[in-house]
Amino acid sequence: GENVEQHPSTLSVQEGDSAVIKCTYSDSASNYFPWYKQELGKRPQLIIDIRSNVGEKKDQRIAVTLNKTAKHFSLHITETQPEDSAVYFCAATSITGNQFYFGTGTSLTVIP
Amino acid sequence: NAGVTQTPKFRVLKTGQSMTLLCAQDMNHEYMYWYRQDPGMGLRLIHYSVGEGTTAKGEVPDGYNVSRLKKQNFLLGLESAAPSQTSVYFCASSYYLGLNPNQPQHFGDGTRLSIL
């Protein structure tokens, strides 16, 4: 099965700085890569996703990049704000969409 | 729309007891999933279903059973609870769109289960 590794496990940045979270995957058949944000005690919520036919996707302060050859994808958050503090999860799934494989999460703290 | 609703939100069980967690979605999604979330281990798939009447094992299925008798409901059962099953359980659902099946998952609020 797929193996998704996520780094770093914790990340602290000053407000206004950028944050980058990286994930690698093992199955070359994976072709859909969502990112979820989970605030303390809340449900995971999708913040951005990317499909394998695209190298980069951006939504305001959030962007995701995908390198299919190297089998890694990254989440970039610019101009971080305290409300960005949360745990972020990456995931990967194959074309059938039957199973999603999640990374172990990155706890992001934005220091005011 | 309520989205994905999980009941109960909290439960404490004794070792050996059984219980059923209910997940209901009102978005007419084909796919439904049960995950468990443990500290430092992310979300791990227990079982999933690609449609009414069908279920399949995920990454960590042992000790759990599921049923999907109606499209909108997905039940997770613990036949004989063990302390190792103490966790937060999340249900999720997603669309299936044929040639473009990968669609984002929508999660419920979770069920916090403690087994003593």
JSON list of N, CA, C and O in Angstrom, two decimals, chain A residues 20-45:
[
{"chain": "A", "resi": 20, "resn": "VAL", "atom": "N", "xyz": [6.34, 26.09, 5.44]},
{"chain": "A", "resi": 20, "resn": "VAL", "atom": "CA", "xyz": [6.37, 25.06, 4.40]},
{"chain": "A", "resi": 20, "resn": "VAL", "atom": "C", "xyz": [6.32, 23.69, 5.06]},
{"chain": "A", "resi": 20, "resn": "VAL", "atom": "O", "xyz": [7.10, 23.41, 5.98]},
{"chain": "A", "resi": 21, "resn": "ILE", "atom": "N", "xyz": [5.42, 22.87, 4.60]},
{"chain": "A", "resi": 21, "resn": "ILE", "atom": "CA", "xyz": [5.28, 21.50, 5.10]},
{"chain": "A", "resi": 21, "resn": "ILE", "atom": "C", "xyz": [5.45, 20.56, 3.90]},
{"chain": "A", "resi": 21, "resn": "ILE", "atom": "O", "xyz": [4.84, 20.79, 2.85]},
{"chain": "A", "resi": 22, "resn": "LYS", "atom": "N", "xyz": [6.25, 19.50, 4.09]},
{"chain": "A", "resi": 22, "resn": "LYS", "atom": "CA", "xyz": [6.56, 18.62, 2.98]},
{"chain": "A", "resi": 22, "resn": "LYS", "atom": "C", "xyz": [6.06, 17.20, 3.23]},
{"chain": "A", "resi": 22, "resn": "LYS", "atom": "O", "xyz": [6.11, 16.71, 4.35]},
{"chain": "A", "resi": 23, "resn": "CYS", "atom": "N", "xyz": [5.61, 16.57, 2.16]},
{"chain": "A", "resi": 23, "resn": "CYS", "atom": "CA", "xyz": [5.18, 15.18, 2.23]},
{"chain": "A", "resi": 23, "resn": "CYS", "atom": "C", "xyz": [5.77, 14.40, 1.07]},
{"chain": "A", "resi": 23, "resn": "CYS", "atom": "O", "xyz": [5.91, 14.94, -0.04]},
{"chain": "A", "resi": 24, "resn": "THR", "atom": "N", "xyz": [6.12, 13.16, 1.34]},
{"chain": "A", "resi": 24, "resn": "THR", "atom": "CA", "xyz": [6.55, 12.25, 0.28]},
{"chain": "A", "resi": 24, "resn": "THR", "atom": "C", "xyz": [5.60, 11.06, 0.25]},
{"chain": "A", "resi": 24, "resn": "THR", "atom": "O", "xyz": [4.97, 10.72, 1.26]},
{"chain": "A", "resi": 25, "resn": "TYR", "atom": "N", "xyz": [5.47, 10.44, -0.91]},
{"chain": "A", "resi": 25, "resn": "TYR", "atom": "CA", "xyz": [4.62, 9.27, -1.05]},
{"chain": "A", "resi": 25, "resn": "TYR", "atom": "C", "xyz": [5.37, 8.19, -1.81]},
{"chain": "A", "resi": 25, "resn": "TYR", "atom": "O", "xyz": [6.36, 8.46, -2.49]},
{"chain": "A", "resi": 26, "resn": "SER", "atom": "N", "xyz": [4.90, 6.96, -1.69]},
{"chain": "A", "resi": 26, "resn": "SER", "atom": "CA", "xyz": [5.67, 5.85, -2.25]},
{"chain": "A", "resi": 26, "resn": "SER", "atom": "C", "xyz": [5.05, 5.26, -3.51]},
{"chain": "A", "resi": 26, "resn": "SER", "atom": "O", "xyz": [5.77, 4.70, -4.35]},
{"chain": "A", "resi": 27, "resn": "ASP", "atom": "N", "xyz": [3.74, 5.38, -3.67]},
{"chain": "A", "resi": 27, "resn": "ASP", "atom": "CA", "xyz": [3.05, 4.73, -4.77]},
{"chain": "A", "resi": 27, "resn": "ASP", "atom": "C", "xyz": [2.94, 5.68, -5.97]},
{"chain": "A", "resi": 27, "resn": "ASP", "atom": "O", "xyz": [2.24, 6.68, -5.91]},
{"chain": "A", "resi": 28, "resn": "SER", "atom": "N", "xyz": [3.61, 5.34, -7.05]},
{"chain": "A", "resi": 28, "resn": "SER", "atom": "CA", "xyz": [3.59, 6.20, -8.23]},
{"chain": "A", "resi": 28, "resn": "SER", "atom": "C", "xyz": [2.20, 6.28, -8.87]},
{"chain": "A", "resi": 28, "resn": "SER", "atom": "O", "xyz": [1.95, 7.15, -9.70]},
{"chain": "A", "resi": 29, "resn": "ALA", "atom": "N", "xyz": [1.29, 5.39, -8.48]},
{"chain": "A", "resi": 29, "resn": "ALA", "atom": "CA", "xyz": [-0.07, 5.42, -9.01]},
{"chain": "A", "resi": 29, "resn": "ALA", "atom": "C", "xyz": [-0.94, 6.47, -8.32]},
{"chain": "A", "resi": 29, "resn": "ALA", "atom": "O", "xyz": [-2.03, 6.81, -8.80]},
{"chain": "A", "resi": 30, "resn": "SER", "atom": "N", "xyz": [-0.49, 7.01, -7.19]},
{"chain": "A", "resi": 30, "resn": "SER", "atom": "CA", "xyz": [-1.26, 8.05, -6.50]},
{"chain": "A", "resi": 30, "resn": "SER", "atom": "C", "xyz": [-1.37, 9.27, -7.37]},
{"chain": "A", "resi": 30, "resn": "SER", "atom": "O", "xyz": [-0.39, 9.69, -8.01]},
{"chain": "A", "resi": 31, "resn": "ASN", "atom": "N", "xyz": [-2.57, 9.85, -7.43]},
{"chain": "A", "resi": 31, "resn": "ASN", "atom": "CA", "xyz": [-2.75, 10.96, -8.34]},
{"chain": "A", "resi": 31, "resn": "ASN", "atom": "C", "xyz": [-3.62, 12.08, -7.79]},
{"chain": "A", "resi": 31, "resn": "ASN", "atom": "O", "xyz": [-4.02, 12.99, -8.51]},
{"chain": "A", "resi": 32, "resn": "TYR", "atom": "N", "xyz": [-3.94, 12.01, -6.50]},
{"chain": "A", "resi": 32, "resn": "TYR", "atom": "CA", "xyz": [-4.73, 13.08, -5.89]},
{"chain": "A", "resi": 32, "resn": "TYR", "atom": "C", "xyz": [-4.19, 13.33, -4.50]},
{"chain": "A", "resi": 32, "resn": "TYR", "atom": "O", "xyz": [-4.01, 12.38, -3.71]},
{"chain": "A", "resi": 33, "resn": "PHE", "atom": "N", "xyz": [-3.93, 14.62, -4.19]},
{"chain": "A", "resi": 33, "resn": "PHE", "atom": "CA", "xyz": [-3.21, 14.96, -2.97]},
{"chain": "A", "resi": 33, "resn": "PHE", "atom": "C", "xyz": [-3.91, 16.12, -2.26]},
{"chain": "A", "resi": 33, "resn": "PHE", "atom": "O", "xyz": [-3.65, 17.29, -2.56]},
{"chain": "A", "resi": 34, "resn": "PRO", "atom": "N", "xyz": [-4.77, 15.83, -1.30]},
{"chain": "A", "resi": 34, "resn": "PRO", "atom": "CA", "xyz": [-5.43, 16.90, -0.54]},
{"chain": "A", "resi": 34, "resn": "PRO", "atom": "C", "xyz": [-4.65, 17.26, 0.72]},
{"chain": "A", "resi": 34, "resn": "PRO", "atom": "O", "xyz": [-3.88, 16.45, 1.24]},
{"chain": "A", "resi": 35, "resn": "TRP", "atom": "N", "xyz": [-4.88, 18.47, 1.18]},
{"chain": "A", "resi": 35, "resn": "TRP", "atom": "CA", "xyz": [-4.33, 18.93, 2.46]},
{"chain": "A", "resi": 35, "resn": "TRP", "atom": "C", "xyz": [-5.50, 19.33, 3.36]},
{"chain": "A", "resi": 35, "resn": "TRP", "atom": "O", "xyz": [-6.43, 20.02, 2.93]},
{"chain": "A", "resi": 36, "resn": "TYR", "atom": "N", "xyz": [-5.39, 18.91, 4.64]},
{"chain": "A", "resi": 36, "resn": "TYR", "atom": "CA", "xyz": [-6.44, 19.21, 5.60]},
{"chain": "A", "resi": 36, "resn": "TYR", "atom": "C", "xyz": [-5.86, 20.00, 6.77]},
{"chain": "A", "resi": 36, "resn": "TYR", "atom": "O", "xyz": [-4.72, 19.78, 7.19]},
{"chain": "A", "resi": 37, "resn": "LYS", "atom": "N", "xyz": [-6.69, 20.88, 7.30]},
{"chain": "A", "resi": 37, "resn": "LYS", "atom": "CA", "xyz": [-6.34, 21.64, 8.50]},
{"chain": "A", "resi": 37, "resn": "LYS", "atom": "C", "xyz": [-7.26, 21.18, 9.62]},
{"chain": "A", "resi": 37, "resn": "LYS", "atom": "O", "xyz": [-8.47, 21.07, 9.43]},
{"chain": "A", "resi": 38, "resn": "GLN", "atom": "N", "xyz": [-6.68, 20.91, 10.78]},
{"chain": "A", "resi": 38, "resn": "GLN", "atom": "CA", "xyz": [-7.48, 20.48, 11.91]},
{"chain": "A", "resi": 38, "resn": "GLN", "atom": "C", "xyz": [-7.16, 21.33, 13.12]},
{"chain": "A", "resi": 38, "resn": "GLN", "atom": "O", "xyz": [-6.05, 21.27, 13.67]},
{"chain": "A", "resi": 39, "resn": "GLU", "atom": "N", "xyz": [-8.12, 22.12, 13.53]},
{"chain": "A", "resi": 39, "resn": "GLU", "atom": "CA", "xyz": [-7.97, 22.90, 14.76]},
{"chain": "A", "resi": 39, "resn": "GLU", "atom": "C", "xyz": [-8.27, 22.00, 15.95]},
{"chain": "A", "resi": 39, "resn": "GLU", "atom": "O", "xyz": [-8.95, 20.98, 15.83]},
{"chain": "A", "resi": 40, "resn": "LEU", "atom": "N", "xyz": [-7.79, 22.40, 17.11]},
{"chain": "A", "resi": 40, "resn": "LEU", "atom": "CA", "xyz": [-7.89, 21.58, 18.30]},
{"chain": "A", "resi": 40, "resn": "LEU", "atom": "C", "xyz": [-9.34, 21.20, 18.60]},
{"chain": "A", "resi": 40, "resn": "LEU", "atom": "O", "xyz": [-10.20, 22.08, 18.72]},
{"chain": "A", "resi": 41, "resn": "GLY", "atom": "N", "xyz": [-9.60, 19.91, 18.68]},
{"chain": "A", "resi": 41, "resn": "GLY", "atom": "CA", "xyz": [-10.93, 19.43, 19.02]},
{"chain": "A", "resi": 41, "resn": "GLY", "atom": "C", "xyz": [-11.93, 19.49, 17.89]},
{"chain": "A", "resi": 41, "resn": "GLY", "atom": "O", "xyz": [-13.12, 19.24, 18.11]},
{"chain": "A", "resi": 42, "resn": "LYS", "atom": "N", "xyz": [-11.46, 19.86, 16.68]},
{"chain": "A", "resi": 42, "resn": "LYS", "atom": "CA", "xyz": [-12.39, 20.00, 15.56]},
{"chain": "A", "resi": 42, "resn": "LYS", "atom": "C", "xyz": [-12.15, 18.93, 14.49]},
{"chain": "A", "resi": 42, "resn": "LYS", "atom": "O", "xyz": [-11.22, 18.14, 14.59]},
{"chain": "A", "resi": 43, "resn": "ARG", "atom": "N", "xyz": [-12.99, 18.93, 13.50]},
{"chain": "A", "resi": 43, "resn": "ARG", "atom": "CA", "xyz": [-12.85, 17.99, 12.40]},
{"chain": "A", "resi": 43, "resn": "ARG", "atom": "C", "xyz": [-11.79, 18.46, 11.41]},
{"chain": "A", "resi": 43, "resn": "ARG", "atom": "O", "xyz": [-11.55, 19.66, 11.29]},
{"chain": "A", "resi": 44, "resn": "PRO", "atom": "N", "xyz": [-11.13, 17.55, 10.69]},
{"chain": "A", "resi": 44, "resn": "PRO", "atom": "CA", "xyz": [-10.24, 17.97, 9.60]},
{"chain": "A", "resi": 44, "resn": "PRO", "atom": "C", "xyz": [-11.06, 18.63, 8.50]},
{"chain": "A", "resi": 44, "resn": "PRO", "atom": "O", "xyz": [-12.14, 18.17, 8.16]},
{"chain": "A", "resi": 45, "resn": "GLN", "atom": "N", "xyz": [-10.53, 19.71, 7.95]},
{"chain": "A", "resi": 45, "resn": "GLN", "atom": "CA", "xyz": [-11.22, 20.40, 6.87]},
{"chain": "A", "resi": 45, "resn": "GLN", "atom": "C", "xyz": [-10.26, 20.62, 5.71]},
{"chain": "A", "resi": 45, "resn": "GLN", "atom": "O", "xyz": [-9.12, 21.04, 5.91]}
]
